[in-house]
Amino acid sequence: MSLRTFLLGGYWPDPQADPDVITTDRGPLGVRPVIPSDAELAKSFIEGLEPMSRYYRFFQSFRSVPPSLLERMVMFDPNESMALVAVAAIDGKPSIVGEARYCLAGDLQRADVAIAVDDNWHGLGVGRGLLQRLEASARTSGIHHLNGEVLAANDKMLHFARATGFQIWPDEENRRYLRIAKTLMH
């Protein structure tokens, strides 16, 4: 089954739209905004992350996704945020393998950013592909700067941030974190 058939055959939220695709060595991934009916897929994605990856993404440990977190993951106000997911067809079923989001941070030109990729999909361009699409959405919305917090021990994310043009410096209030920031070209 082709990705287009799989995605547009009932799972893709807008059957009139051509799916945005990230091409990987493991096959194509559909990229789209998260929707409320993604709750079970989002829960499986989060719970499928390795415990340390889950801690690095959410700055807390848990085995089962708290309902309040799951609701925040699938519900967002498009005037204040954007949340994208990369969806794979695994054994004929949809599976979220990456997510990226931003939320306005105090003013209309700055947004906080967060990204997570399933541990089995690291190094395949999923995070980079999601970030590129998230940046395009942010620019369209008039956002000029993306900011974030990364745990200082999260070497993979720090490497990714450097490789994708983020500046990195210590958080003066809490040395466990590093701050990342990127100015978007318009």
PDB file of C-alpha atoms in Angstrom:
ATOM      1  CA  MET A   1       0.000   0.000   0.000  1.00  0.00           C
ATOM      2  CA  SER A   2       1.385   3.422  -0.902  1.00  0.00           C
ATOM      3  CA  LEU A   3       1.762   6.095   1.760  1.00  0.00           C
ATOM      4  CA  ARG A   4      -0.735   8.281  -0.112  1.00  0.00           C
ATOM      5  CA  THR A   5      -3.320   5.458  -0.189  1.00  0.00           C
ATOM      6  CA  PHE A   6      -2.667   4.674   3.462  1.00  0.00           C
ATOM      7  CA  LEU A   7      -2.885   8.281   4.608  1.00  0.00           C
ATOM      8  CA  LEU A   8      -5.752   9.384   2.415  1.00  0.00           C
ATOM      9  CA  GLY A   9      -7.691   6.158   2.879  1.00  0.00           C
ATOM     10  CA  GLY A  10      -9.353   7.401   6.023  1.00  0.00           C
ATOM     11  CA  TYR A  11      -6.540   8.477   8.294  1.00  0.00           C
ATOM     12  CA  TRP A  12      -5.417  11.752   6.753  1.00  0.00           C
ATOM     13  CA  PRO A  13      -7.554  14.580   8.157  1.00  0.00           C
ATOM     14  CA  ASP A  14      -7.935  16.438   4.833  1.00  0.00           C
ATOM     15  CA  PRO A  15      -8.485  14.018   1.934  1.00  0.00           C
ATOM     16  CA  GLN A  16      -8.383  16.937  -0.534  1.00  0.00           C
ATOM     17  CA  ALA A  17      -4.850  17.958   0.484  1.00  0.00           C
ATOM     18  CA  ASP A  18      -1.675  16.391  -0.794  1.00  0.00           C
ATOM     19  CA  PRO A  19       0.215  15.007   2.182  1.00  0.00           C
ATOM     20  CA  ASP A  20       3.535  16.601   3.047  1.00  0.00           C
ATOM     21  CA  VAL A  21       6.165  13.860   3.079  1.00  0.00           C
ATOM     22  CA  ILE A  22       9.538  13.328   4.736  1.00  0.00           C
ATOM     23  CA  THR A  23      11.509  10.713   2.819  1.00  0.00           C
ATOM     24  CA  THR A  24      13.638   8.419   4.990  1.00  0.00           C
ATOM     25  CA  ASP A  25      15.689   5.260   4.431  1.00  0.00           C
ATOM     26  CA  ARG A  26      12.866   3.393   6.198  1.00  0.00           C
ATOM     27  CA  GLY A  27      10.152   4.783   3.938  1.00  0.00           C
ATOM     28  CA  PRO A  28       8.087   7.939   3.567  1.00  0.00           C
ATOM     29  CA  LEU A  29       6.428   9.695   6.494  1.00  0.00           C
ATOM     30  CA  GLY A  30       3.346  11.871   6.240  1.00  0.00           C
ATOM     31  CA  VAL A  31       3.644  15.215   8.051  1.00  0.00           C
ATOM     32  CA  ARG A  32       0.593  17.113   9.252  1.00  0.00           C
ATOM     33  CA  PRO A  33      -0.783  19.070  12.181  1.00  0.00           C
ATOM     34  CA  VAL A  34      -1.852  16.958  15.125  1.00  0.00           C
ATOM     35  CA  ILE A  35      -5.613  16.592  15.589  1.00  0.00           C
ATOM     36  CA  PRO A  36      -7.658  15.717  18.709  1.00  0.00           C
ATOM     37  CA  SER A  37      -8.430  12.221  17.422  1.00  0.00           C
ATOM     38  CA  ASP A  38      -4.667  11.518  17.549  1.00  0.00           C
ATOM     39  CA  ALA A  39      -4.873  11.031  21.318  1.00  0.00           C
ATOM     40  CA  GLU A  40      -4.253   7.252  21.249  1.00  0.00           C
ATOM     41  CA  LEU A  41      -1.481   7.591  18.646  1.00  0.00           C
ATOM     42  CA  ALA A  42       0.138  10.366  20.703  1.00  0.00           C
ATOM     43  CA  LYS A  43      -0.107   8.277  23.856  1.00  0.00           C
ATOM     44  CA  SER A  44       1.553   5.310  22.109  1.00  0.00           C
ATOM     45  CA  PHE A  45       4.271   7.596  20.740  1.00  0.00           C
ATOM     46  CA  ILE A  46       5.074   9.130  24.134  1.00  0.00           C
ATOM     47  CA  GLU A  47       4.960   5.822  26.002  1.00  0.00           C
ATOM     48  CA  GLY A  48       7.107   4.236  23.259  1.00  0.00           C
ATOM     49  CA  LEU A  49       9.943   6.676  23.845  1.00  0.00           C
ATOM     50  CA  GLU A  50      12.836   5.288  25.865  1.00  0.00           C
ATOM     51  CA  PRO A  51      12.515   6.475  29.504  1.00  0.00           C
ATOM     52  CA  MET A  52      15.465   8.858  29.170  1.00  0.00           C
ATOM     53  CA  SER A  53      14.116  10.288  25.892  1.00  0.00           C
ATOM     54  CA  ARG A  54      10.742  10.840  27.553  1.00  0.00           C
ATOM     55  CA  TYR A  55      12.472  12.585  30.469  1.00  0.00           C
ATOM     56  CA  TYR A  56      14.521  14.759  28.124  1.00  0.00           C
ATOM     57  CA  ARG A  57      11.407  15.819  26.193  1.00  0.00           C
ATOM     58  CA  PHE A  58       9.046  16.435  29.130  1.00  0.00           C
ATOM     59  CA  PHE A  59      11.541  17.112  31.984  1.00  0.00           C
ATOM     60  CA  GLN A  60       9.756  14.528  34.115  1.00  0.00           C
ATOM     61  CA  SER A  61       9.494  10.766  34.470  1.00  0.00           C
ATOM     62  CA  PHE A  62       6.283   8.816  34.054  1.00  0.00           C
ATOM     63  CA  ARG A  63       5.249   5.413  32.755  1.00  0.00           C
ATOM     64  CA  SER A  64       1.727   6.274  31.725  1.00  0.00           C
ATOM     65  CA  VAL A  65       0.980   9.604  30.051  1.00  0.00           C
ATOM     66  CA  PRO A  66      -0.925  11.896  32.424  1.00  0.00           C
ATOM     67  CA  PRO A  67      -4.327  12.776  30.886  1.00  0.00           C
ATOM     68  CA  SER A  68      -3.609  16.516  31.191  1.00  0.00           C
ATOM     69  CA  LEU A  69      -0.368  16.119  29.211  1.00  0.00           C
ATOM     70  CA  LEU A  70      -2.077  14.035  26.542  1.00  0.00           C
ATOM     71  CA  GLU A  71      -4.766  16.689  26.148  1.00  0.00           C
ATOM     72  CA  ARG A  72      -2.101  19.413  25.743  1.00  0.00           C
ATOM     73  CA  MET A  73      -0.339  17.261  23.138  1.00  0.00           C
ATOM     74  CA  VAL A  74      -3.359  16.950  20.824  1.00  0.00           C
ATOM     75  CA  MET A  75      -5.213  20.216  21.460  1.00  0.00           C
ATOM     76  CA  PHE A  76      -3.715  23.515  20.420  1.00  0.00           C
ATOM     77  CA  ASP A  77      -4.855  26.986  19.447  1.00  0.00           C
ATOM     78  CA  PRO A  78      -3.548  27.674  15.914  1.00  0.00           C
ATOM     79  CA  ASN A  79      -3.384  31.387  16.780  1.00  0.00           C
ATOM     80  CA  GLU A  80      -0.855  30.674  19.527  1.00  0.00           C
ATOM     81  CA  SER A  81       0.880  27.449  18.550  1.00  0.00           C
ATOM     82  CA  MET A  82       1.526  24.742  15.981  1.00  0.00           C
ATOM     83  CA  ALA A  83       2.035  21.025  16.531  1.00  0.00           C
ATOM     84  CA  LEU A  84       3.181  18.738  13.719  1.00  0.00           C
ATOM     85  CA  VAL A  85       3.486  14.963  13.681  1.00  0.00           C
ATOM     86  CA  ALA A  86       5.364  12.610  11.372  1.00  0.00           C
ATOM     87  CA  VAL A  87       3.221   9.536  10.695  1.00  0.00           C
ATOM     88  CA  ALA A  88       4.489   6.189   9.434  1.00  0.00           C
ATOM     89  CA  ALA A  89       2.489   3.252   8.138  1.00  0.00           C
ATOM     90  CA  ILE A  90       3.822   0.431  10.324  1.00  0.00           C
ATOM     91  CA  ASP A  91       2.273  -2.988   9.686  1.00  0.00           C
ATOM     92  CA  GLY A  92      -0.599  -1.228   7.912  1.00  0.00           C
ATOM     93  CA  LYS A  93      -1.406   0.981  10.898  1.00  0.00           C
ATOM     94  CA  PRO A  94      -0.636   4.665  11.536  1.00  0.00           C
ATOM     95  CA  SER A  95       2.103   5.396  14.030  1.00  0.00           C
ATOM     96  CA  ILE A  96       3.474   8.749  15.136  1.00  0.00           C
ATOM     97  CA  VAL A  97       7.274   8.617  14.965  1.00  0.00           C
ATOM     98  CA  GLY A  98       8.033  12.302  15.602  1.00  0.00           C
ATOM     99  CA  GLU A  99       6.460  15.496  16.842  1.00  0.00           C
ATOM    100  CA  ALA A 100       7.493  19.138  16.814  1.00  0.00           C
ATOM    101  CA  ARG A 101       5.689  22.150  18.185  1.00  0.00           C
ATOM    102  CA  TYR A 102       5.953  25.779  19.048  1.00  0.00           C
ATOM    103  CA  CYS A 103       3.948  28.008  21.402  1.00  0.00           C
ATOM    104  CA  LEU A 104       4.048  31.786  21.481  1.00  0.00           C
ATOM    105  CA  ALA A 105       6.325  32.988  24.273  1.00  0.00           C
ATOM    106  CA  GLY A 106       5.175  36.328  25.607  1.00  0.00           C
ATOM    107  CA  ASP A 107       5.116  38.313  22.391  1.00  0.00           C
ATOM    108  CA  LEU A 108       3.931  37.580  18.875  1.00  0.00           C
ATOM    109  CA  GLN A 109       7.449  37.314  17.421  1.00  0.00           C
ATOM    110  CA  ARG A 110       8.914  34.664  19.769  1.00  0.00           C
ATOM    111  CA  ALA A 111       7.916  31.060  20.285  1.00  0.00           C
ATOM    112  CA  ASP A 112       9.154  28.204  22.443  1.00  0.00           C
ATOM    113  CA  VAL A 113       9.964  25.039  20.497  1.00  0.00           C
ATOM    114  CA  ALA A 114      10.052  21.327  21.408  1.00  0.00           C
ATOM    115  CA  ILE A 115      10.849  18.276  19.293  1.00  0.00           C
ATOM    116  CA  ALA A 116      10.823  14.523  19.940  1.00  0.00           C
ATOM    117  CA  VAL A 117      11.553  11.613  17.628  1.00  0.00           C
ATOM    118  CA  ASP A 118      10.948   7.929  18.339  1.00  0.00           C
ATOM    119  CA  ASP A 119      14.278   6.400  19.371  1.00  0.00           C
ATOM    120  CA  ASN A 120      14.056   3.860  16.528  1.00  0.00           C
ATOM    121  CA  TRP A 121      13.825   6.707  13.990  1.00  0.00           C
ATOM    122  CA  HIS A 122      16.811   8.795  15.165  1.00  0.00           C
ATOM    123  CA  GLY A 123      19.346   9.780  12.517  1.00  0.00           C
ATOM    124  CA  LEU A 124      16.926   9.447   9.583  1.00  0.00           C
ATOM    125  CA  GLY A 125      16.065  13.132   9.079  1.00  0.00           C
ATOM    126  CA  VAL A 126      12.727  13.056  10.911  1.00  0.00           C
ATOM    127  CA  GLY A 127      13.622  15.801  13.402  1.00  0.00           C
ATOM    128  CA  ARG A 128      15.230  17.979  10.742  1.00  0.00           C
ATOM    129  CA  GLY A 129      12.229  17.548   8.420  1.00  0.00           C
ATOM    130  CA  LEU A 130       9.778  18.416  11.175  1.00  0.00           C
ATOM    131  CA  LEU A 131      11.837  21.435  12.238  1.00  0.00           C
ATOM    132  CA  GLN A 132      11.994  22.768   8.668  1.00  0.00           C
ATOM    133  CA  ARG A 133       8.213  22.581   8.357  1.00  0.00           C
ATOM    134  CA  LEU A 134       7.703  24.070  11.818  1.00  0.00           C
ATOM    135  CA  GLU A 135      10.012  26.969  10.954  1.00  0.00           C
ATOM    136  CA  ALA A 136       8.073  27.598   7.724  1.00  0.00           C
ATOM    137  CA  SER A 137       4.818  27.686   9.701  1.00  0.00           C
ATOM    138  CA  ALA A 138       6.350  30.035  12.265  1.00  0.00           C
ATOM    139  CA  ARG A 139       7.598  32.415   9.557  1.00  0.00           C
ATOM    140  CA  THR A 140       4.142  32.429   7.940  1.00  0.00           C
ATOM    141  CA  SER A 141       2.686  33.345  11.345  1.00  0.00           C
ATOM    142  CA  GLY A 142       5.120  36.259  11.749  1.00  0.00           C
ATOM    143  CA  ILE A 143       7.342  34.564  14.328  1.00  0.00           C
ATOM    144  CA  HIS A 144      10.975  35.717  14.111  1.00  0.00           C
ATOM    145  CA  HIS A 145      12.645  33.736  16.927  1.00  0.00           C
ATOM    146  CA  LEU A 146      12.448  30.159  18.211  1.00  0.00           C
ATOM    147  CA  ASN A 147      13.624  29.502  21.771  1.00  0.00           C
ATOM    148  CA  GLY A 148      13.870  26.427  23.923  1.00  0.00           C
ATOM    149  CA  GLU A 149      15.235  24.752  27.020  1.00  0.00           C
ATOM    150  CA  VAL A 150      17.338  21.608  26.824  1.00  0.00           C
ATOM    151  CA  LEU A 151      18.634  19.577  29.737  1.00  0.00           C
ATOM    152  CA  ALA A 152      22.414  19.964  29.801  1.00  0.00           C
ATOM    153  CA  ALA A 153      22.808  16.148  29.742  1.00  0.00           C
ATOM    154  CA  ASN A 154      20.806  15.809  26.487  1.00  0.00           C
ATOM    155  CA  ASP A 155      23.787  15.545  24.125  1.00  0.00           C
ATOM    156  CA  LYS A 156      21.731  14.348  21.130  1.00  0.00           C
ATOM    157  CA  MET A 157      19.392  17.348  21.251  1.00  0.00           C
ATOM    158  CA  LEU A 158      22.277  19.770  21.770  1.00  0.00           C
ATOM    159  CA  HIS A 159      24.061  18.303  18.740  1.00  0.00           C
ATOM    160  CA  PHE A 160      20.828  18.563  16.724  1.00  0.00           C
ATOM    161  CA  ALA A 161      20.293  22.173  17.853  1.00  0.00           C
ATOM    162  CA  ARG A 162      23.820  23.170  16.807  1.00  0.00           C
ATOM    163  CA  ALA A 163      23.492  21.353  13.467  1.00  0.00           C
ATOM    164  CA  THR A 164      20.228  23.168  12.689  1.00  0.00           C
ATOM    165  CA  GLY A 165      21.502  26.673  13.472  1.00  0.00           C
ATOM    166  CA  PHE A 166      20.498  27.257  17.087  1.00  0.00           C
ATOM    167  CA  GLN A 167      22.722  29.255  19.413  1.00  0.00           C
ATOM    168  CA  ILE A 168      23.263  27.627  22.828  1.00  0.00           C
ATOM    169  CA  TRP A 169      24.129  29.154  26.200  1.00  0.00           C
ATOM    170  CA  PRO A 170      23.708  28.308  29.909  1.00  0.00           C
ATOM    171  CA  ASP A 171      20.463  29.125  31.680  1.00  0.00           C
ATOM    172  CA  GLU A 172      21.521  31.569  34.378  1.00  0.00           C
ATOM    173  CA  GLU A 173      18.683  30.557  36.701  1.00  0.00           C
ATOM    174  CA  ASN A 174      19.180  26.787  36.543  1.00  0.00           C
ATOM    175  CA  ARG A 175      22.462  25.168  35.466  1.00  0.00           C
ATOM    176  CA  ARG A 176      20.682  21.881  34.657  1.00  0.00           C
ATOM    177  CA  TYR A 177      19.328  23.560  31.529  1.00  0.00           C
ATOM    178  CA  LEU A 178      20.794  25.167  28.469  1.00  0.00           C
ATOM    179  CA  ARG A 179      18.921  27.753  26.440  1.00  0.00           C
ATOM    180  CA  ILE A 180      18.689  27.471  22.665  1.00  0.00           C
ATOM    181  CA  ALA A 181      17.592  30.188  20.243  1.00  0.00           C
ATOM    182  CA  LYS A 182      17.375  30.684  16.512  1.00  0.00           C
ATOM    183  CA  THR A 183      16.431  33.720  14.466  1.00  0.00           C
ATOM    184  CA  LEU A 184      14.280  32.798  11.487  1.00  0.00           C
ATOM    185  CA  MET A 185      15.123  34.423   8.171  1.00  0.00           C
ATOM    186  CA  HIS A 186      12.138  36.014   6.482  1.00  0.00           C
TER     187      HIS A 186
END
